[in-house]
Short mmCIF file of C-alpha atoms in Angstrom, two decimals:
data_model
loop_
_atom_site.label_atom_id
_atom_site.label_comp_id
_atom_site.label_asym_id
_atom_site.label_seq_id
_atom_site.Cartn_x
_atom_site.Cartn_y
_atom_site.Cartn_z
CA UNK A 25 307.05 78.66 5.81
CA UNK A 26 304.95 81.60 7.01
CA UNK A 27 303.34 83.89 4.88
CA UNK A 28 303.93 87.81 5.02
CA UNK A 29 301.79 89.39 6.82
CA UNK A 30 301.44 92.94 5.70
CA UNK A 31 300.77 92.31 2.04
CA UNK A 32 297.73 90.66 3.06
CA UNK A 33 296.19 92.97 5.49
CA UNK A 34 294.56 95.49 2.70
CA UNK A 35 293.37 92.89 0.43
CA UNK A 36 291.45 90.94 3.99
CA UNK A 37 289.88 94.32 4.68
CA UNK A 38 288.58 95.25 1.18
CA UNK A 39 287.39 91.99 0.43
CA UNK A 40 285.31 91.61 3.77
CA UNK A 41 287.18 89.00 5.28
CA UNK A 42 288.21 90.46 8.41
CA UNK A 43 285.75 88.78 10.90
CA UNK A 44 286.93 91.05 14.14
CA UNK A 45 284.44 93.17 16.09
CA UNK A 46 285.55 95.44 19.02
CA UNK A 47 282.80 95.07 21.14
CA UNK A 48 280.63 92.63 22.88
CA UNK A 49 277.84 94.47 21.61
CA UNK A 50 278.63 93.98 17.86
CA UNK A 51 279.66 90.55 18.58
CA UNK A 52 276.47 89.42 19.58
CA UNK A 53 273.96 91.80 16.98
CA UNK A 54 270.68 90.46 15.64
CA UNK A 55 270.58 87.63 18.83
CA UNK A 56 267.17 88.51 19.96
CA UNK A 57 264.35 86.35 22.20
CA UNK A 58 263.12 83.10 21.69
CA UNK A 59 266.64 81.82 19.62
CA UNK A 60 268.15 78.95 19.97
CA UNK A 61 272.11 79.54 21.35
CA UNK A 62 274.78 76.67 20.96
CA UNK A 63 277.93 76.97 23.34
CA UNK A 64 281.08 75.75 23.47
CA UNK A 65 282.50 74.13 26.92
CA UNK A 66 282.55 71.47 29.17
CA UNK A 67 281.90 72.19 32.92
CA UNK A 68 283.60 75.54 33.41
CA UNK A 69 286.25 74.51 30.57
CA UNK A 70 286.40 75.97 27.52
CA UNK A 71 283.34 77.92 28.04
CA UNK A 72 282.71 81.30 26.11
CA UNK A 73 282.29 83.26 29.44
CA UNK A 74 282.14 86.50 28.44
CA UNK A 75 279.79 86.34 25.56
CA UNK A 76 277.43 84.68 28.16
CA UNK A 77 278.08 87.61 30.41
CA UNK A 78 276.66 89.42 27.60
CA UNK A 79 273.73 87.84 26.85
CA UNK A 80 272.81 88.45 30.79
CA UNK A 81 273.32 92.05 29.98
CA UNK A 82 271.36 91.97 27.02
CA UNK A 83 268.38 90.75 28.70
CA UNK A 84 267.27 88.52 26.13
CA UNK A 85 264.42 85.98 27.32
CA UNK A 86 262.61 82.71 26.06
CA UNK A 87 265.84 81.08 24.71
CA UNK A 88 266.57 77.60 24.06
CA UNK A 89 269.97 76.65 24.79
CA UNK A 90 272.20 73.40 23.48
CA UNK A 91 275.65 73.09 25.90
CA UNK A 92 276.76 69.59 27.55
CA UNK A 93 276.12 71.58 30.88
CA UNK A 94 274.55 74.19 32.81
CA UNK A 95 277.22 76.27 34.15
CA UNK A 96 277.43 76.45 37.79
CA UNK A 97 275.77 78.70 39.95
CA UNK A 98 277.01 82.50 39.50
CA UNK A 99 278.85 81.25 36.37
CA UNK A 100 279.25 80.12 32.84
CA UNK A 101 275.71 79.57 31.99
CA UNK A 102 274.17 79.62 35.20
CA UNK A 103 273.81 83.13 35.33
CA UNK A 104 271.31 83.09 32.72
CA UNK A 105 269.05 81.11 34.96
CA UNK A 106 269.16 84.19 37.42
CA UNK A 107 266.62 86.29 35.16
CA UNK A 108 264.91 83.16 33.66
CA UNK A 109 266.53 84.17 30.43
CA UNK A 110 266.41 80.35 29.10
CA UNK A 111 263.32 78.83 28.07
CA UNK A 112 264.32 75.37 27.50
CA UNK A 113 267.84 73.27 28.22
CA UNK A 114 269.26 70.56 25.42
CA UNK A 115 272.62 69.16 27.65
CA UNK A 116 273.73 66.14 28.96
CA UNK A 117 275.07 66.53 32.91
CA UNK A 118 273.16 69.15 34.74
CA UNK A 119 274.50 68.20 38.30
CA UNK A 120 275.96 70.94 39.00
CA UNK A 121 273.63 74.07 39.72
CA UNK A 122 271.05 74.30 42.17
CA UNK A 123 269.06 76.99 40.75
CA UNK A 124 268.84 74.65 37.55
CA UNK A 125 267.53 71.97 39.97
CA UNK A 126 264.87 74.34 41.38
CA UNK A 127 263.28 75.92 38.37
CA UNK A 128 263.59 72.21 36.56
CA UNK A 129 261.34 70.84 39.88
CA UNK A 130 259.24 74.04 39.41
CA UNK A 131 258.08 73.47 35.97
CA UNK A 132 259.73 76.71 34.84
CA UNK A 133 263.03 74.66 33.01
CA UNK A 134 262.33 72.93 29.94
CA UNK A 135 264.85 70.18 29.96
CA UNK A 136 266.14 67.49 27.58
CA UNK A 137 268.86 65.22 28.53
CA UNK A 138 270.91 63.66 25.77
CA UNK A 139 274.25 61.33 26.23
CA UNK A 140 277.39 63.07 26.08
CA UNK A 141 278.56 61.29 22.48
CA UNK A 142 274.85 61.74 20.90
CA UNK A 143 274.68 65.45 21.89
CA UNK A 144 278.18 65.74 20.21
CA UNK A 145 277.25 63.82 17.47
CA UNK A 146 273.49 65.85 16.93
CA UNK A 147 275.61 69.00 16.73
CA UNK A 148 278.67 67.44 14.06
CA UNK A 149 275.51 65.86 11.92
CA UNK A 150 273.71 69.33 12.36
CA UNK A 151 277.43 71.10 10.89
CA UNK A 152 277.43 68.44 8.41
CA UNK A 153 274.14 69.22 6.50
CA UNK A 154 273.21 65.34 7.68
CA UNK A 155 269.57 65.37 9.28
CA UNK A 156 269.65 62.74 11.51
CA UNK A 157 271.21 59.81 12.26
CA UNK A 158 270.52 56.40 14.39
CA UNK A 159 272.65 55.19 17.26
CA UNK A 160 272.23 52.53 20.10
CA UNK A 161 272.80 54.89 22.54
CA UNK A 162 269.41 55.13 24.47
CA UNK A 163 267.87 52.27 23.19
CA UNK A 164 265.25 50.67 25.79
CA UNK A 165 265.68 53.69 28.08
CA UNK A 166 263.21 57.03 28.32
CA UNK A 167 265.90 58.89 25.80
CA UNK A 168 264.00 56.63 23.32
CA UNK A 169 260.56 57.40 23.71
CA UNK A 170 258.88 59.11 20.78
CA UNK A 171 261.58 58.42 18.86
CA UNK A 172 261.65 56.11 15.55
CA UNK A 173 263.14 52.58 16.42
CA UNK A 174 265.02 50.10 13.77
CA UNK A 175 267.14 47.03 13.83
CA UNK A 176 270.07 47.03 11.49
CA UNK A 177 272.16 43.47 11.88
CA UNK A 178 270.45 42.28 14.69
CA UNK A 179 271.49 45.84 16.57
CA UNK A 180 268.25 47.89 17.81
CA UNK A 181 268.69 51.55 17.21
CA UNK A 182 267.53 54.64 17.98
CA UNK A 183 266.91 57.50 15.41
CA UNK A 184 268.43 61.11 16.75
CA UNK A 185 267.79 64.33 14.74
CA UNK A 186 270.58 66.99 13.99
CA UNK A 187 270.69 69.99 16.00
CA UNK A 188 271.70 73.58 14.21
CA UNK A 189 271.35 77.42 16.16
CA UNK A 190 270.48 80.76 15.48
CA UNK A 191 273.67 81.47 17.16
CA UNK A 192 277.02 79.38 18.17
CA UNK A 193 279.17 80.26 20.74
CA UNK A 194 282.49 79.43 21.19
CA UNK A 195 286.04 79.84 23.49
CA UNK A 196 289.28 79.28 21.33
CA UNK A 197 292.90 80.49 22.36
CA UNK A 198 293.69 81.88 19.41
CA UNK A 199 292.48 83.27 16.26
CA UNK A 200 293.38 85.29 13.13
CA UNK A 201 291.60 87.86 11.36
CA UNK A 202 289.91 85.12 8.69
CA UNK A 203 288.43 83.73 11.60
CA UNK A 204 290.45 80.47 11.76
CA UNK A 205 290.73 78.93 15.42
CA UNK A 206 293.01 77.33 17.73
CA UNK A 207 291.93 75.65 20.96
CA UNK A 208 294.35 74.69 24.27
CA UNK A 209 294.41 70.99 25.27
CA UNK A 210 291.30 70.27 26.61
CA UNK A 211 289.49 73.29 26.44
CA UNK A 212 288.49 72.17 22.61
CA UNK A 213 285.84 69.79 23.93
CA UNK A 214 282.77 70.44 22.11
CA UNK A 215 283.82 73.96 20.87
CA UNK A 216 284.59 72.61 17.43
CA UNK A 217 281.61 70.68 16.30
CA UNK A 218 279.29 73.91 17.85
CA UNK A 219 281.32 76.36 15.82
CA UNK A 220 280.07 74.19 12.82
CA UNK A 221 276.07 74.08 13.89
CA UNK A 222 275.58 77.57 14.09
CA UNK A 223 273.96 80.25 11.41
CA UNK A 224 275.79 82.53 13.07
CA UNK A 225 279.16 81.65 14.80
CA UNK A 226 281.05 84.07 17.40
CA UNK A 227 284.11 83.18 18.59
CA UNK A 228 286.04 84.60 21.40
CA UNK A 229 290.05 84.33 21.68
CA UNK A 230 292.58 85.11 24.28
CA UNK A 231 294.52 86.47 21.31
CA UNK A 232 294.04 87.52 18.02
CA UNK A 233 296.99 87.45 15.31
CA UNK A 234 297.29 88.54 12.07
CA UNK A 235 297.26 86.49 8.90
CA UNK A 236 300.23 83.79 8.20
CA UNK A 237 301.06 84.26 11.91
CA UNK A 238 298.94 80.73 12.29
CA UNK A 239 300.46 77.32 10.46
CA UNK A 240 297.52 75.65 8.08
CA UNK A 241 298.40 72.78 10.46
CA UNK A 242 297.58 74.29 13.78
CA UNK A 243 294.18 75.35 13.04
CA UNK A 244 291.15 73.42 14.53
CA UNK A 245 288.15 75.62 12.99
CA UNK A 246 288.45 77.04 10.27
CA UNK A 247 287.49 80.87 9.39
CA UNK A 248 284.82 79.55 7.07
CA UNK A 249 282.44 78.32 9.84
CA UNK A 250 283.03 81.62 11.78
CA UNK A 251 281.34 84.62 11.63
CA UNK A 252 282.99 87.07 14.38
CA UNK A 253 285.69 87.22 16.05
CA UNK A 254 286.31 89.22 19.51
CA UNK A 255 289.21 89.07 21.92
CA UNK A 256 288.86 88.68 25.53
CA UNK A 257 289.97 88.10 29.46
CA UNK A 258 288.88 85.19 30.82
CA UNK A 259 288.57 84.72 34.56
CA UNK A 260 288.90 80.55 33.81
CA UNK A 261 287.01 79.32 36.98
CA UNK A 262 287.81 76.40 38.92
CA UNK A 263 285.04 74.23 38.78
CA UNK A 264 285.84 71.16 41.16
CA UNK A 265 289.28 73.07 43.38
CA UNK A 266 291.18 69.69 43.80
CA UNK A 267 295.00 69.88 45.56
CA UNK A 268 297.66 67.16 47.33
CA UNK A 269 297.16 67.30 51.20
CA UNK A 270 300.26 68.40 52.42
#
């Protein structure tokens, strides 16, 4: 059963619980130099494209930013590296951009490559209040290096810190006022466990709806972890074009 929507709608309002904003602008207050951004995405998927496209605008420098990728050139997160707006890169597959390849051979990029499942893993541990955590992954290999190294039943391990941000960025399909979030199919990839690492998490939707509108059973985030909420187009770029010959 649903619940009714306009009985709730003056009780969200007065009690501060409605988490939308109408601009870009507002969505993204108090995110200032030298922060450290989570985002959502993986490749072009899923990625919060329009708050990036903000941050370009904003002109904010000297960040550190945690994302399985890069972007591609011209997109996603790639335009940041136009203006040298990021300081230093925490992902795991950078193959995609060029100008990320330059300014990493140029000394400019601070980069450090983590697997796929321990970068997912760093940012659930981070949302979990958990401060670190060991893992096999990496073991023997220049991921380990500096790190703390233990054996537990004959299995050598690895000892990987949490990761939390200033801000967290994410892409859902749909939200309510509260803040809770839906995601499409794959475009959830790492969108929930950033909306969890964040002091401050902004989520933008395709559509917001009001209250009750949303089953307890659909949702994927929920409103607690999320801050603001901002509706959106999205231009959803092809990364890789692949079609049948005909």
């Amino acid at each position: 059963m649903r619940l009714p929507v306009n009985n709730y709608k003056r009780r969200i309002i007065m009690a501060g619980l409605d988490k939308r904003v109408a601009t870009y602008e507002e969505a993204l207050a108090g995110l200032t130099d030298d922060m450290t951004v989570l985002c959502g995405g993986f490749g072009l998927c899923g990625i919060p494209e329009n708050l990036i496209a903000q941050i370009k605008r904003m002109g904010i420098k000297g960040l550190t930013v945690v994302s399985n990728n890069c972007g591609v050139d011209g997109f996603g997160l790639g335009i940041l590296l136009e203006d040298r707006q990021i300081r230093k890169m925490i992902s795991s597959y950078v193959g995609e951009n060029a100008l990320f390849e330059k300014q990493l051979l140029s000394g400019e990029l601070e980069v450090e490559l983590t697997p796929q499942g321990t970068l997912a893993e760093k940012l659930r541990a981070g949302g979990a209040g958990i401060p670190a955590f060991y893992t096999a992954t990496g073991y023997g290999t220049p991921v380990a290096e500096g790190k703390e190294t233990r054996q537990f039943n004959g299995r050598n391990v690895i000892l990987e810190e949490a990761i939390t941000g200033d801000f967290a960025l994410i892409k859902g399909w749909k939200a309510d006022h509260f803040g809770n979030v839906i995601y499409r199919h794959t475009a959830q990839n790492f969108n929930p466990v950033v909306a969890t690492a964040g002091r401050i998490t902004v989520v933008e939707v395709e559509e917001i709806v009001e209250p009750g509108v949303l089953l307890p059973t659909q949702i994927h985030t929920p409103g607690i972890y999320v801050d603001r909420v901002i509706q959106g187009t999205f231009e959803k770029r092809i990364e890789q074009r692949t079609v049948r010959k005909s």
